[in-house]
JSON list of C-alpha atoms in Angstrom, two decimals:
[
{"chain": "K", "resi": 302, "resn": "UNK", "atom": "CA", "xyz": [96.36, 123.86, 118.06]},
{"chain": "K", "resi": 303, "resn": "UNK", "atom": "CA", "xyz": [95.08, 121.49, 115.37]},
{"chain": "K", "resi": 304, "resn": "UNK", "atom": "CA", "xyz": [95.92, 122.13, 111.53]},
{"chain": "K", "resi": 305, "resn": "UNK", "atom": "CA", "xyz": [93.72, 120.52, 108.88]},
{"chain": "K", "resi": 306, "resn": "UNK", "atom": "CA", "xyz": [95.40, 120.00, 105.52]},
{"chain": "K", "resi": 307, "resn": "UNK", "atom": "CA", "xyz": [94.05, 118.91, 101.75]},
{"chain": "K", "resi": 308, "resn": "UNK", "atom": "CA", "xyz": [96.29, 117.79, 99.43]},
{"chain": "K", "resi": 309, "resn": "UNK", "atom": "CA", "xyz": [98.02, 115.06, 97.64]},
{"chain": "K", "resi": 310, "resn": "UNK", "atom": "CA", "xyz": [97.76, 111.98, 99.36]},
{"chain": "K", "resi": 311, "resn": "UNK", "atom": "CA", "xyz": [101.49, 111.00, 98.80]},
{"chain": "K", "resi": 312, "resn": "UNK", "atom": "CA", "xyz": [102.86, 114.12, 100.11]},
{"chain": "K", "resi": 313, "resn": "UNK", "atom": "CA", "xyz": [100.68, 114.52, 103.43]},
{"chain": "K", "resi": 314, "resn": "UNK", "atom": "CA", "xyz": [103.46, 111.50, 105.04]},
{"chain": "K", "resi": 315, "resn": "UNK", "atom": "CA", "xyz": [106.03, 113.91, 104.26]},
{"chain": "K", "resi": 316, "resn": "UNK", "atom": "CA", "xyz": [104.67, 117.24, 105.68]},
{"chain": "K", "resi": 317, "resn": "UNK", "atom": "CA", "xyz": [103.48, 115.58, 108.69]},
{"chain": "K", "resi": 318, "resn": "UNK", "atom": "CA", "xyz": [107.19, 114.66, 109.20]},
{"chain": "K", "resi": 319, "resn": "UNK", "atom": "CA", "xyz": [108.54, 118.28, 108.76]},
{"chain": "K", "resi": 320, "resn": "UNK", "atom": "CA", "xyz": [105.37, 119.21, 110.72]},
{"chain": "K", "resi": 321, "resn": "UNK", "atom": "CA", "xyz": [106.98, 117.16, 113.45]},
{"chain": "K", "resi": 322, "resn": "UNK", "atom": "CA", "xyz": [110.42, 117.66, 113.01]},
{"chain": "K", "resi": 323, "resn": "UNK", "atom": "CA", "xyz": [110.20, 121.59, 113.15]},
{"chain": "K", "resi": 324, "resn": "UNK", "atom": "CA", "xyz": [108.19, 121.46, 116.21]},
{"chain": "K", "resi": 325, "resn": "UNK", "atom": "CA", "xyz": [110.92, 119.05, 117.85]},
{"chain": "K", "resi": 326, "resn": "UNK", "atom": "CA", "xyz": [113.43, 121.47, 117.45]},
{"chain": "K", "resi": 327, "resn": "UNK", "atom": "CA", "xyz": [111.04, 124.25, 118.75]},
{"chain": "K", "resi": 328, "resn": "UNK", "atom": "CA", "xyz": [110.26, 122.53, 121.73]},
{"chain": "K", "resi": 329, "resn": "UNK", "atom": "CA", "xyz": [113.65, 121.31, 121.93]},
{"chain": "K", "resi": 330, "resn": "UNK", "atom": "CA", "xyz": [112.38, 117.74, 121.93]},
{"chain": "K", "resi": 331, "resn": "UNK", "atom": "CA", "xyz": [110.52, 117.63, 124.97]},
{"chain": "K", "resi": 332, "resn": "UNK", "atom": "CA", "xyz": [109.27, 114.73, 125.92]},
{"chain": "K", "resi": 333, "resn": "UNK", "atom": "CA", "xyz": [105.72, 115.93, 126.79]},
{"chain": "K", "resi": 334, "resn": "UNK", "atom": "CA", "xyz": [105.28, 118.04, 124.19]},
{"chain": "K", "resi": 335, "resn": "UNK", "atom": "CA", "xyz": [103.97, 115.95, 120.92]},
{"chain": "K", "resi": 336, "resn": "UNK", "atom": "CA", "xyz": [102.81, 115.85, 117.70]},
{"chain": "K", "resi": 337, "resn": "UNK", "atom": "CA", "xyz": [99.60, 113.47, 116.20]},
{"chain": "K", "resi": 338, "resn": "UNK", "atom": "CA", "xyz": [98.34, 112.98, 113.25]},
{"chain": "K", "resi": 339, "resn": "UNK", "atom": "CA", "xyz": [95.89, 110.89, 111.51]},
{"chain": "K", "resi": 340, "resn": "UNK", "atom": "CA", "xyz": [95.96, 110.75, 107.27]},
{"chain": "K", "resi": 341, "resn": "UNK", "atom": "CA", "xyz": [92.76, 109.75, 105.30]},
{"chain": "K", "resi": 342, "resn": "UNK", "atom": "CA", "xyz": [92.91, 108.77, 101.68]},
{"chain": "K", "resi": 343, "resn": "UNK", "atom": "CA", "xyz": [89.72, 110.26, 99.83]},
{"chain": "K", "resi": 344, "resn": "UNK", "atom": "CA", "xyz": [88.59, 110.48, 96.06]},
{"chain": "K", "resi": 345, "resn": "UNK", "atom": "CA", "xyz": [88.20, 114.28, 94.38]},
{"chain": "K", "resi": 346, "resn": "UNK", "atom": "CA", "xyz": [84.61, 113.62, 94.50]},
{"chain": "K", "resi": 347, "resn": "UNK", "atom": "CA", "xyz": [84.31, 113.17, 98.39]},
{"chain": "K", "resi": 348, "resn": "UNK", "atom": "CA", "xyz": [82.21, 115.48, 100.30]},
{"chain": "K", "resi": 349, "resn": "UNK", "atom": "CA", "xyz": [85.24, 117.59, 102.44]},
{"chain": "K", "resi": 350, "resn": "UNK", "atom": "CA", "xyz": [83.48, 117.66, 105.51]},
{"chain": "K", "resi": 351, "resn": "UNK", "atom": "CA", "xyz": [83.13, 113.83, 105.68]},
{"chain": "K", "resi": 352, "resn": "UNK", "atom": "CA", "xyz": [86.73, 113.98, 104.72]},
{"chain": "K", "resi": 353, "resn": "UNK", "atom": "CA", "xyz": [87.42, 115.72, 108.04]},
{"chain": "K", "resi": 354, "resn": "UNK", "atom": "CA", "xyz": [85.73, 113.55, 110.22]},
{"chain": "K", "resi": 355, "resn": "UNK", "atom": "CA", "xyz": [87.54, 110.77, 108.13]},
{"chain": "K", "resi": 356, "resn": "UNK", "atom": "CA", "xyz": [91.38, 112.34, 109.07]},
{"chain": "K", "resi": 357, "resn": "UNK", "atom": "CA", "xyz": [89.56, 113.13, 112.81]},
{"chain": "K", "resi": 358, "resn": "UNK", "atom": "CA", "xyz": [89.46, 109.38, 113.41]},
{"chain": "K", "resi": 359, "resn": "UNK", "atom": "CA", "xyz": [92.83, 108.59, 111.94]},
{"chain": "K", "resi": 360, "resn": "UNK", "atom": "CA", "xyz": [93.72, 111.48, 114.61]},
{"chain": "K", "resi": 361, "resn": "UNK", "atom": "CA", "xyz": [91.97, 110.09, 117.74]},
{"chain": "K", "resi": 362, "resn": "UNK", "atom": "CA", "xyz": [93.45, 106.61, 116.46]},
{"chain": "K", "resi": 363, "resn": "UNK", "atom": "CA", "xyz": [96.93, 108.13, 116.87]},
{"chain": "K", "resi": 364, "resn": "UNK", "atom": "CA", "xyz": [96.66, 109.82, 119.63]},
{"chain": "K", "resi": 365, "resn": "UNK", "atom": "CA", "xyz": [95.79, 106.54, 121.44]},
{"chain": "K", "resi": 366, "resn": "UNK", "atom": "CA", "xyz": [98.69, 104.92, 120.42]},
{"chain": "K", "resi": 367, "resn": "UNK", "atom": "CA", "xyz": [101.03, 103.64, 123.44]},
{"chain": "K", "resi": 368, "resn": "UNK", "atom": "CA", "xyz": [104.10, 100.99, 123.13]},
{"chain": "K", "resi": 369, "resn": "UNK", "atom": "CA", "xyz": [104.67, 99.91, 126.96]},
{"chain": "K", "resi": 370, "resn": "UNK", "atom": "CA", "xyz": [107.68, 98.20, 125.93]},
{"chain": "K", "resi": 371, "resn": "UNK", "atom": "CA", "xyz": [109.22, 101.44, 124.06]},
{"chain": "K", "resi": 372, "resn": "UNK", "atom": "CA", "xyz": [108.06, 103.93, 126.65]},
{"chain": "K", "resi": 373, "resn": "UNK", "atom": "CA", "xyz": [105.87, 105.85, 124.34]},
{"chain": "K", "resi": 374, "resn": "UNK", "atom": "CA", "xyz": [102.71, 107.33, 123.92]},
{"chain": "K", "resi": 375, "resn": "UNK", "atom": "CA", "xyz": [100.65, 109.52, 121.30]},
{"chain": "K", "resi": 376, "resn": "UNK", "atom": "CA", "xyz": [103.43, 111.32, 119.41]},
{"chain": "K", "resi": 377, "resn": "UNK", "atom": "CA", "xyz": [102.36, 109.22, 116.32]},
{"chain": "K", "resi": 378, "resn": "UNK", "atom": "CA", "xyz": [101.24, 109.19, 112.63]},
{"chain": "K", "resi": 379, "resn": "UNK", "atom": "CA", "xyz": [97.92, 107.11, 111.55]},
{"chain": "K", "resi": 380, "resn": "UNK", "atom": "CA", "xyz": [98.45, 106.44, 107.80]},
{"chain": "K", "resi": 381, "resn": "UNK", "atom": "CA", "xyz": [96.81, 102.97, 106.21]},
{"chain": "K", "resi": 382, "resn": "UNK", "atom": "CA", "xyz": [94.94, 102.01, 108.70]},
{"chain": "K", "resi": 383, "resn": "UNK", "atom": "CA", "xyz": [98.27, 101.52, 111.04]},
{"chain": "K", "resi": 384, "resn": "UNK", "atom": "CA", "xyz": [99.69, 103.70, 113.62]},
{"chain": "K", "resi": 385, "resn": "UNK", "atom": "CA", "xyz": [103.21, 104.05, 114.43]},
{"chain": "K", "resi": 386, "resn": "UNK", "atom": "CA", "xyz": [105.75, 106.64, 116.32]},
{"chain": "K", "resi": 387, "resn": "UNK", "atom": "CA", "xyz": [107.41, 109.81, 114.87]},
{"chain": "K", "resi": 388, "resn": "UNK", "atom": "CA", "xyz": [110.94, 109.46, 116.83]},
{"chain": "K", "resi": 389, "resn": "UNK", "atom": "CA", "xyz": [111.52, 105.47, 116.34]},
{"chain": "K", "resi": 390, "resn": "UNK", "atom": "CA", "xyz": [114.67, 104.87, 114.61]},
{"chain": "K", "resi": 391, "resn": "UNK", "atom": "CA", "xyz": [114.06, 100.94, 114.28]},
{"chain": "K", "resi": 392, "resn": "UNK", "atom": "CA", "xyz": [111.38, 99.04, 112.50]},
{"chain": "K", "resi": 393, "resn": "UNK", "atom": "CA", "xyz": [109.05, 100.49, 115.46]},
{"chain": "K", "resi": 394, "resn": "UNK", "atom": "CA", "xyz": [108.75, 103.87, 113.85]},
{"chain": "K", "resi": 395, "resn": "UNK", "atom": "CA", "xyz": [107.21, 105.45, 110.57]},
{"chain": "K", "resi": 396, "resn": "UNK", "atom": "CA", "xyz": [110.43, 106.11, 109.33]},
{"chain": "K", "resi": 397, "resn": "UNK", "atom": "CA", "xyz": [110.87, 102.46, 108.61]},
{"chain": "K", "resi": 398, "resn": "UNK", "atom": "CA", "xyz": [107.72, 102.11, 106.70]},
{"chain": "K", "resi": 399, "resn": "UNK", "atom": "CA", "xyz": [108.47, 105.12, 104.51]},
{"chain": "K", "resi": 400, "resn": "UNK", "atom": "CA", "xyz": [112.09, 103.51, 104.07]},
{"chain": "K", "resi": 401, "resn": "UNK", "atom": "CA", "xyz": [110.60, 100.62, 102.75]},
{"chain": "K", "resi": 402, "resn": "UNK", "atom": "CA", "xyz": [108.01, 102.37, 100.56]},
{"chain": "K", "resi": 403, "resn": "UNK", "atom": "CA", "xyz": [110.28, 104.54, 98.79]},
{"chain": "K", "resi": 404, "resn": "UNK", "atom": "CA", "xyz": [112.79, 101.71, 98.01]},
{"chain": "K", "resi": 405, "resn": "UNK", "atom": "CA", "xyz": [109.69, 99.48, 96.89]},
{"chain": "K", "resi": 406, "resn": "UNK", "atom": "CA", "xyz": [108.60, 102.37, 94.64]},
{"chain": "K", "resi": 407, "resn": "UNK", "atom": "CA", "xyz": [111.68, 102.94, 93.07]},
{"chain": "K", "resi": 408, "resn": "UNK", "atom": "CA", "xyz": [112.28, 99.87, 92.40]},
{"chain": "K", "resi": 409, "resn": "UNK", "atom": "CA", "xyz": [108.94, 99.60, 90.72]},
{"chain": "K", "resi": 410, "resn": "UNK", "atom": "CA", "xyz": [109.69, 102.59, 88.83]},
{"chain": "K", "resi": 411, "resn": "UNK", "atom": "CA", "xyz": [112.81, 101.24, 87.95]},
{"chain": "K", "resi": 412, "resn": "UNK", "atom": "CA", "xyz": [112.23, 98.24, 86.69]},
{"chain": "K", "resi": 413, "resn": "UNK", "atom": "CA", "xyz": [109.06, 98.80, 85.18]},
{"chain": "K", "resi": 414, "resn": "UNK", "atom": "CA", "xyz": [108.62, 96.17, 83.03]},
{"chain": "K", "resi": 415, "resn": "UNK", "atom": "CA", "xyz": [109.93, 93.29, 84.98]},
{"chain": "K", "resi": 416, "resn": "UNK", "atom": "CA", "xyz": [109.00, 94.54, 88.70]},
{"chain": "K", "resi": 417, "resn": "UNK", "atom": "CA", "xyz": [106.61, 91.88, 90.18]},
{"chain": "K", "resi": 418, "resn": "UNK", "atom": "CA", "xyz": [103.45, 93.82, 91.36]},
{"chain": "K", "resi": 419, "resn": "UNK", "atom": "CA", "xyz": [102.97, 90.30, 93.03]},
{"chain": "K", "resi": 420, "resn": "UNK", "atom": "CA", "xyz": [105.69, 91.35, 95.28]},
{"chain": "K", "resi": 421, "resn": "UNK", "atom": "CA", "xyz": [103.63, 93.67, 96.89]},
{"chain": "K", "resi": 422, "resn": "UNK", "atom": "CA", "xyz": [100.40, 91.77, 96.59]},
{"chain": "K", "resi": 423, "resn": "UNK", "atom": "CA", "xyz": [102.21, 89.16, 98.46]},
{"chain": "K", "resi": 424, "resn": "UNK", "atom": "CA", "xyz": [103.17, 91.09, 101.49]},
{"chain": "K", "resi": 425, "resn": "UNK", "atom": "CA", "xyz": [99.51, 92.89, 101.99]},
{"chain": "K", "resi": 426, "resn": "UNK", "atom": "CA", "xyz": [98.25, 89.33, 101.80]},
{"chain": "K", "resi": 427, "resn": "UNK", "atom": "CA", "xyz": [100.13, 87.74, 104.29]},
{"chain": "K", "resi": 428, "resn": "UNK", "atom": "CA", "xyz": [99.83, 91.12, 106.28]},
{"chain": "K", "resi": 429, "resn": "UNK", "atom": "CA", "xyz": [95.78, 90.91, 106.33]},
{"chain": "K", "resi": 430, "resn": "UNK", "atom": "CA", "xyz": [96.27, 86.68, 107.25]},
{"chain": "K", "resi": 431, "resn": "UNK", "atom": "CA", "xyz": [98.27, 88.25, 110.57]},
{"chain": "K", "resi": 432, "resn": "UNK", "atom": "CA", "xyz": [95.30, 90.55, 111.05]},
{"chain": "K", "resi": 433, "resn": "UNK", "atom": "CA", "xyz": [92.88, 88.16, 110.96]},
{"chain": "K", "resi": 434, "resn": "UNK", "atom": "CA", "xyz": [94.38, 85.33, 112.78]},
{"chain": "K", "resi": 435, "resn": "UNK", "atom": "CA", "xyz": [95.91, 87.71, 115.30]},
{"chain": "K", "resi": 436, "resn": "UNK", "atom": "CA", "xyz": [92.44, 88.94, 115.88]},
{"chain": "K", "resi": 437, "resn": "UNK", "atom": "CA", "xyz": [91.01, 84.96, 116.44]},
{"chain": "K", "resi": 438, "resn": "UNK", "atom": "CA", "xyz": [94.10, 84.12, 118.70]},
{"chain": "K", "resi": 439, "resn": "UNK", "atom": "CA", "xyz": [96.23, 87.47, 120.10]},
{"chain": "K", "resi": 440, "resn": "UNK", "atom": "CA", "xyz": [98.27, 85.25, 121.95]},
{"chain": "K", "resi": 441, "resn": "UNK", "atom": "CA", "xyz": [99.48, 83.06, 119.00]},
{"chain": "K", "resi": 442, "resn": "UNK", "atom": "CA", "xyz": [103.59, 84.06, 118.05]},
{"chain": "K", "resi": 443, "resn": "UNK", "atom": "CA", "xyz": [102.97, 82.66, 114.72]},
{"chain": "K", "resi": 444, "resn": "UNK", "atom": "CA", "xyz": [100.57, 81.56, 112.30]},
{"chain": "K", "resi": 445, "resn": "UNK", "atom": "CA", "xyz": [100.12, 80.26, 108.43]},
{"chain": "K", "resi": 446, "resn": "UNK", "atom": "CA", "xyz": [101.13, 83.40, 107.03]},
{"chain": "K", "resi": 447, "resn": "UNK", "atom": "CA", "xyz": [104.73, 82.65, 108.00]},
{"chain": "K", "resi": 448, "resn": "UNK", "atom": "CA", "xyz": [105.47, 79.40, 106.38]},
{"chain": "K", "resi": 449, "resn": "UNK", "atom": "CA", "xyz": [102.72, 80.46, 103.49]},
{"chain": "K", "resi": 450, "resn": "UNK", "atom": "CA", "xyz": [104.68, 83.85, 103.07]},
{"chain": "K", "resi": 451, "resn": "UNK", "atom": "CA", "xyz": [108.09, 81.66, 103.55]},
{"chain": "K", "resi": 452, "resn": "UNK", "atom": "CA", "xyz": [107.02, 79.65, 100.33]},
{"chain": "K", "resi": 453, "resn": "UNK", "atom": "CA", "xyz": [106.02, 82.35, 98.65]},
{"chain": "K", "resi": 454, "resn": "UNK", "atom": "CA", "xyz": [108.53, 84.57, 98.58]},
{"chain": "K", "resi": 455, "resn": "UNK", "atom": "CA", "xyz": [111.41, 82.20, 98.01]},
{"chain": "K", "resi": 456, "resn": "UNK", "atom": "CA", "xyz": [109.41, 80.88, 95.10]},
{"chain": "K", "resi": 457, "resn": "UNK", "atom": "CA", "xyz": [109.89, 84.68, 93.64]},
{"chain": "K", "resi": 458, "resn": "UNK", "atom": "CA", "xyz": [113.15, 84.93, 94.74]},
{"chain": "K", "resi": 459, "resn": "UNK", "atom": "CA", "xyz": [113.72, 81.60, 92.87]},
{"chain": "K", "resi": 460, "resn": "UNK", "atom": "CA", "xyz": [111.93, 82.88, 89.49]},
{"chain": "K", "resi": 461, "resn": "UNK", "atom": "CA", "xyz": [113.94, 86.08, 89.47]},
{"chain": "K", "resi": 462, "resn": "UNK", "atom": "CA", "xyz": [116.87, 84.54, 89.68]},
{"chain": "K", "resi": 463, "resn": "UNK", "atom": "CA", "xyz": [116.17, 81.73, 86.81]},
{"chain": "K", "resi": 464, "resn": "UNK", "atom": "CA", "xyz": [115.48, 85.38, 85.20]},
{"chain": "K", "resi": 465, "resn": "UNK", "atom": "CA", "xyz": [118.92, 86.63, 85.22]},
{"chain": "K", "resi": 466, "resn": "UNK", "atom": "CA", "xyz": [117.23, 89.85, 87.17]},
{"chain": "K", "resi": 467, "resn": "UNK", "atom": "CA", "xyz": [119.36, 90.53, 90.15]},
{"chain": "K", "resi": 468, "resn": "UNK", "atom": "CA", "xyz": [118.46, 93.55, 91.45]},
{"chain": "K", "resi": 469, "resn": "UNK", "atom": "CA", "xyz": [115.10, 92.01, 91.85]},
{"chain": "K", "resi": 470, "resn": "UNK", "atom": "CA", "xyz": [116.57, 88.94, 93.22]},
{"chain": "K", "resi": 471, "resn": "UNK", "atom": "CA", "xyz": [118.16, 90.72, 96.27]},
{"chain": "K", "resi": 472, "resn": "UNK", "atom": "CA", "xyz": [115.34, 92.84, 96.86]},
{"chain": "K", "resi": 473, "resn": "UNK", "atom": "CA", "xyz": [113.08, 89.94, 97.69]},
{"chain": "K", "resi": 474, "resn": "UNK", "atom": "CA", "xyz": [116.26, 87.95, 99.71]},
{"chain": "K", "resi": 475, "resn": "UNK", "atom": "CA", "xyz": [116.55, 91.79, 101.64]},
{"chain": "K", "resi": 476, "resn": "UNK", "atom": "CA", "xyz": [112.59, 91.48, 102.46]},
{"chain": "K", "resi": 477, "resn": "UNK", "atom": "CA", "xyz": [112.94, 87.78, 103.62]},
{"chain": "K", "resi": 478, "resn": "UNK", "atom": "CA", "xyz": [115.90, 88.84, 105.79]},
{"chain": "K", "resi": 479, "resn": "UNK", "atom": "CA", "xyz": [113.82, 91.37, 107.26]},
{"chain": "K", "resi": 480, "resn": "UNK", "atom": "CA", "xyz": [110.89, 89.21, 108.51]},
{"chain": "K", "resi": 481, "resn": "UNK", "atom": "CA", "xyz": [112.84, 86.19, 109.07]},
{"chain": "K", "resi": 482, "resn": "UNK", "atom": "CA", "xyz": [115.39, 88.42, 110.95]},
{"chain": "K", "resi": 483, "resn": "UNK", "atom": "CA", "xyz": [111.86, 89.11, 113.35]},
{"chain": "K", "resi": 484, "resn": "UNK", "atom": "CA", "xyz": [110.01, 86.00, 112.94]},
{"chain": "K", "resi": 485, "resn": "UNK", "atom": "CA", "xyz": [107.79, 88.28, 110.93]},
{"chain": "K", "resi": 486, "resn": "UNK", "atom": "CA", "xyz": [107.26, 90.75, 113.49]},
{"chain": "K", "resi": 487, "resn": "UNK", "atom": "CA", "xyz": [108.05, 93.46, 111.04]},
{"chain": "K", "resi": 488, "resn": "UNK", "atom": "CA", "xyz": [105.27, 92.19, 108.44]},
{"chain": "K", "resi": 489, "resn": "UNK", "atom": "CA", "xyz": [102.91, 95.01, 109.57]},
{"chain": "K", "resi": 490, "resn": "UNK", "atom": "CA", "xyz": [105.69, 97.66, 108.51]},
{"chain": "K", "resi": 491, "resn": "UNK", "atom": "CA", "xyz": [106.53, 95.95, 105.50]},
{"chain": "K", "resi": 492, "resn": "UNK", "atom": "CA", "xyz": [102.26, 95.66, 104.74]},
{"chain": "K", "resi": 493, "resn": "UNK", "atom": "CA", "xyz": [101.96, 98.88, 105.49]},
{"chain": "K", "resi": 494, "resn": "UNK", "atom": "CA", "xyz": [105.24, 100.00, 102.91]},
{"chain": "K", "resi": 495, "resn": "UNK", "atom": "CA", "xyz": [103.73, 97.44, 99.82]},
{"chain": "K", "resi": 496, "resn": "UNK", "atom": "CA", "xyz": [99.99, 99.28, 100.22]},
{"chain": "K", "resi": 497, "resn": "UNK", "atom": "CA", "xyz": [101.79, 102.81, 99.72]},
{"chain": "K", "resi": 498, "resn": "UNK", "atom": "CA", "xyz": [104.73, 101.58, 97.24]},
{"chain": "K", "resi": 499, "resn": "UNK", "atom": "CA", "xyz": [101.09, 100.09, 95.23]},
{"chain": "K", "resi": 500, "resn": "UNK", "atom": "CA", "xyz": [99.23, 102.87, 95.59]},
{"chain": "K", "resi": 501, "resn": "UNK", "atom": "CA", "xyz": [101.57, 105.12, 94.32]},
{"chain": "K", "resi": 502, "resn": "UNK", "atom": "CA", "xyz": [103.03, 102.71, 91.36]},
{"chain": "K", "resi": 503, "resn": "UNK", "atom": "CA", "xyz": [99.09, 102.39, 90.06]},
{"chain": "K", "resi": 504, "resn": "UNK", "atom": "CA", "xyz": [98.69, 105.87, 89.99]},
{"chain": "K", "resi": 505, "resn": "UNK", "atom": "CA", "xyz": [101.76, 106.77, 88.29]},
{"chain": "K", "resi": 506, "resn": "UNK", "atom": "CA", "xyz": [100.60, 104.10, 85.57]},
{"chain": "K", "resi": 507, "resn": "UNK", "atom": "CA", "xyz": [97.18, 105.61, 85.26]},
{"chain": "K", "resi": 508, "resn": "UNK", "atom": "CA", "xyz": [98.51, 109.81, 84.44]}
]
């Protein structure tokens, strides 16, 4: 019952999804019936079968996945290092991240020429901050990566609008709602949604 797919990295999110969504309606969304899977990003050069044992941890790392608080467990997608639920309709679930990806990204596309790649450097810097001081203190609510990411962000909001560039400007006040909305307990998500809106973005600049 396990499938092992090769292919572009951007569209393996995406399959997974319909992957999961077709076997919901098959099973009629039963609650014990699920769907894992883990995503690992390779070079063409990478031996395949290393490859495999690369997605095979992403895999195991999903299928551990359990939220106490939301009742759930497996039924998840590893992708970036981060594991999150198929089904969530909030900021829980993958759906958010890919949200936040594809409006990233096409705003990037977009606005080529005046889209801050900082933007996006900013949020996987504060994100790997909350790893790392998470990691010395799990208990802690909050840590330097709010008020650092706080200044930061309205400092770009701040330049974009002395810029004249609106649609920029609300994008940045929409991502400041969002983890000030939380107290920044979205700034995994939103991480996670900057490393694939970069990813993506650089390789469209370098075809």
């Amino acid at each position: 019952d396990d499938v092992f797919l090769v292919g572009a990295w951007h569209l393996m999110p995406q399959i997974g999804a319909l992957i999961r969504t077709e076997f919901g309606l098959l099973t009629a969304h039963h609650p014990d019936l699920t769907v894992s899977a883990g995503i690992a990003l390779v070079g063409q050069k990478y031996p395949l079968y290393r490859a495999a044992a690369d997605a095979h941890d992403a895999l195991d790392h999903a299928k551990e996945y359990e939220n106490k608080a939301l009742d759930r467990k497996k039924d998840a997608i590893s992708f970036l290092e981060e594991v999150y639920p198929w089904h969530a309709n909030d900021w829980h679930g993958f759906t958010y991240v890919q949200q936040w990806a594809n409006t990233l990204t096409a705003a990037g596309k977009t606005h080529e020429r005046e889209f801050p790649m900082a933007l996006l450097s900013v949020l996987m810097s504060l994100e790997t901050t909350r790893r790392i001081e998470h990691k010395a203190d799990p208990n802690a609510k909050v840590g330097s990566y709010v008020w650092t990411g706080m200044y930061q962000l309205y400092r770009m909001r701040d330049q974009y609008k002395k810029k004249e560039q609106l649609e920029i400007q609300q994008l940045i006040v929409s991502i400041i709602n969002e983890l000030q909305g939380t107290y920044f307990e979205r700034l995994p998500a939103l991480g996670v949604a900057a490393r694939w809106a970069h990813l993506t973005l650089r390789r469209s600049s370098e075809v």
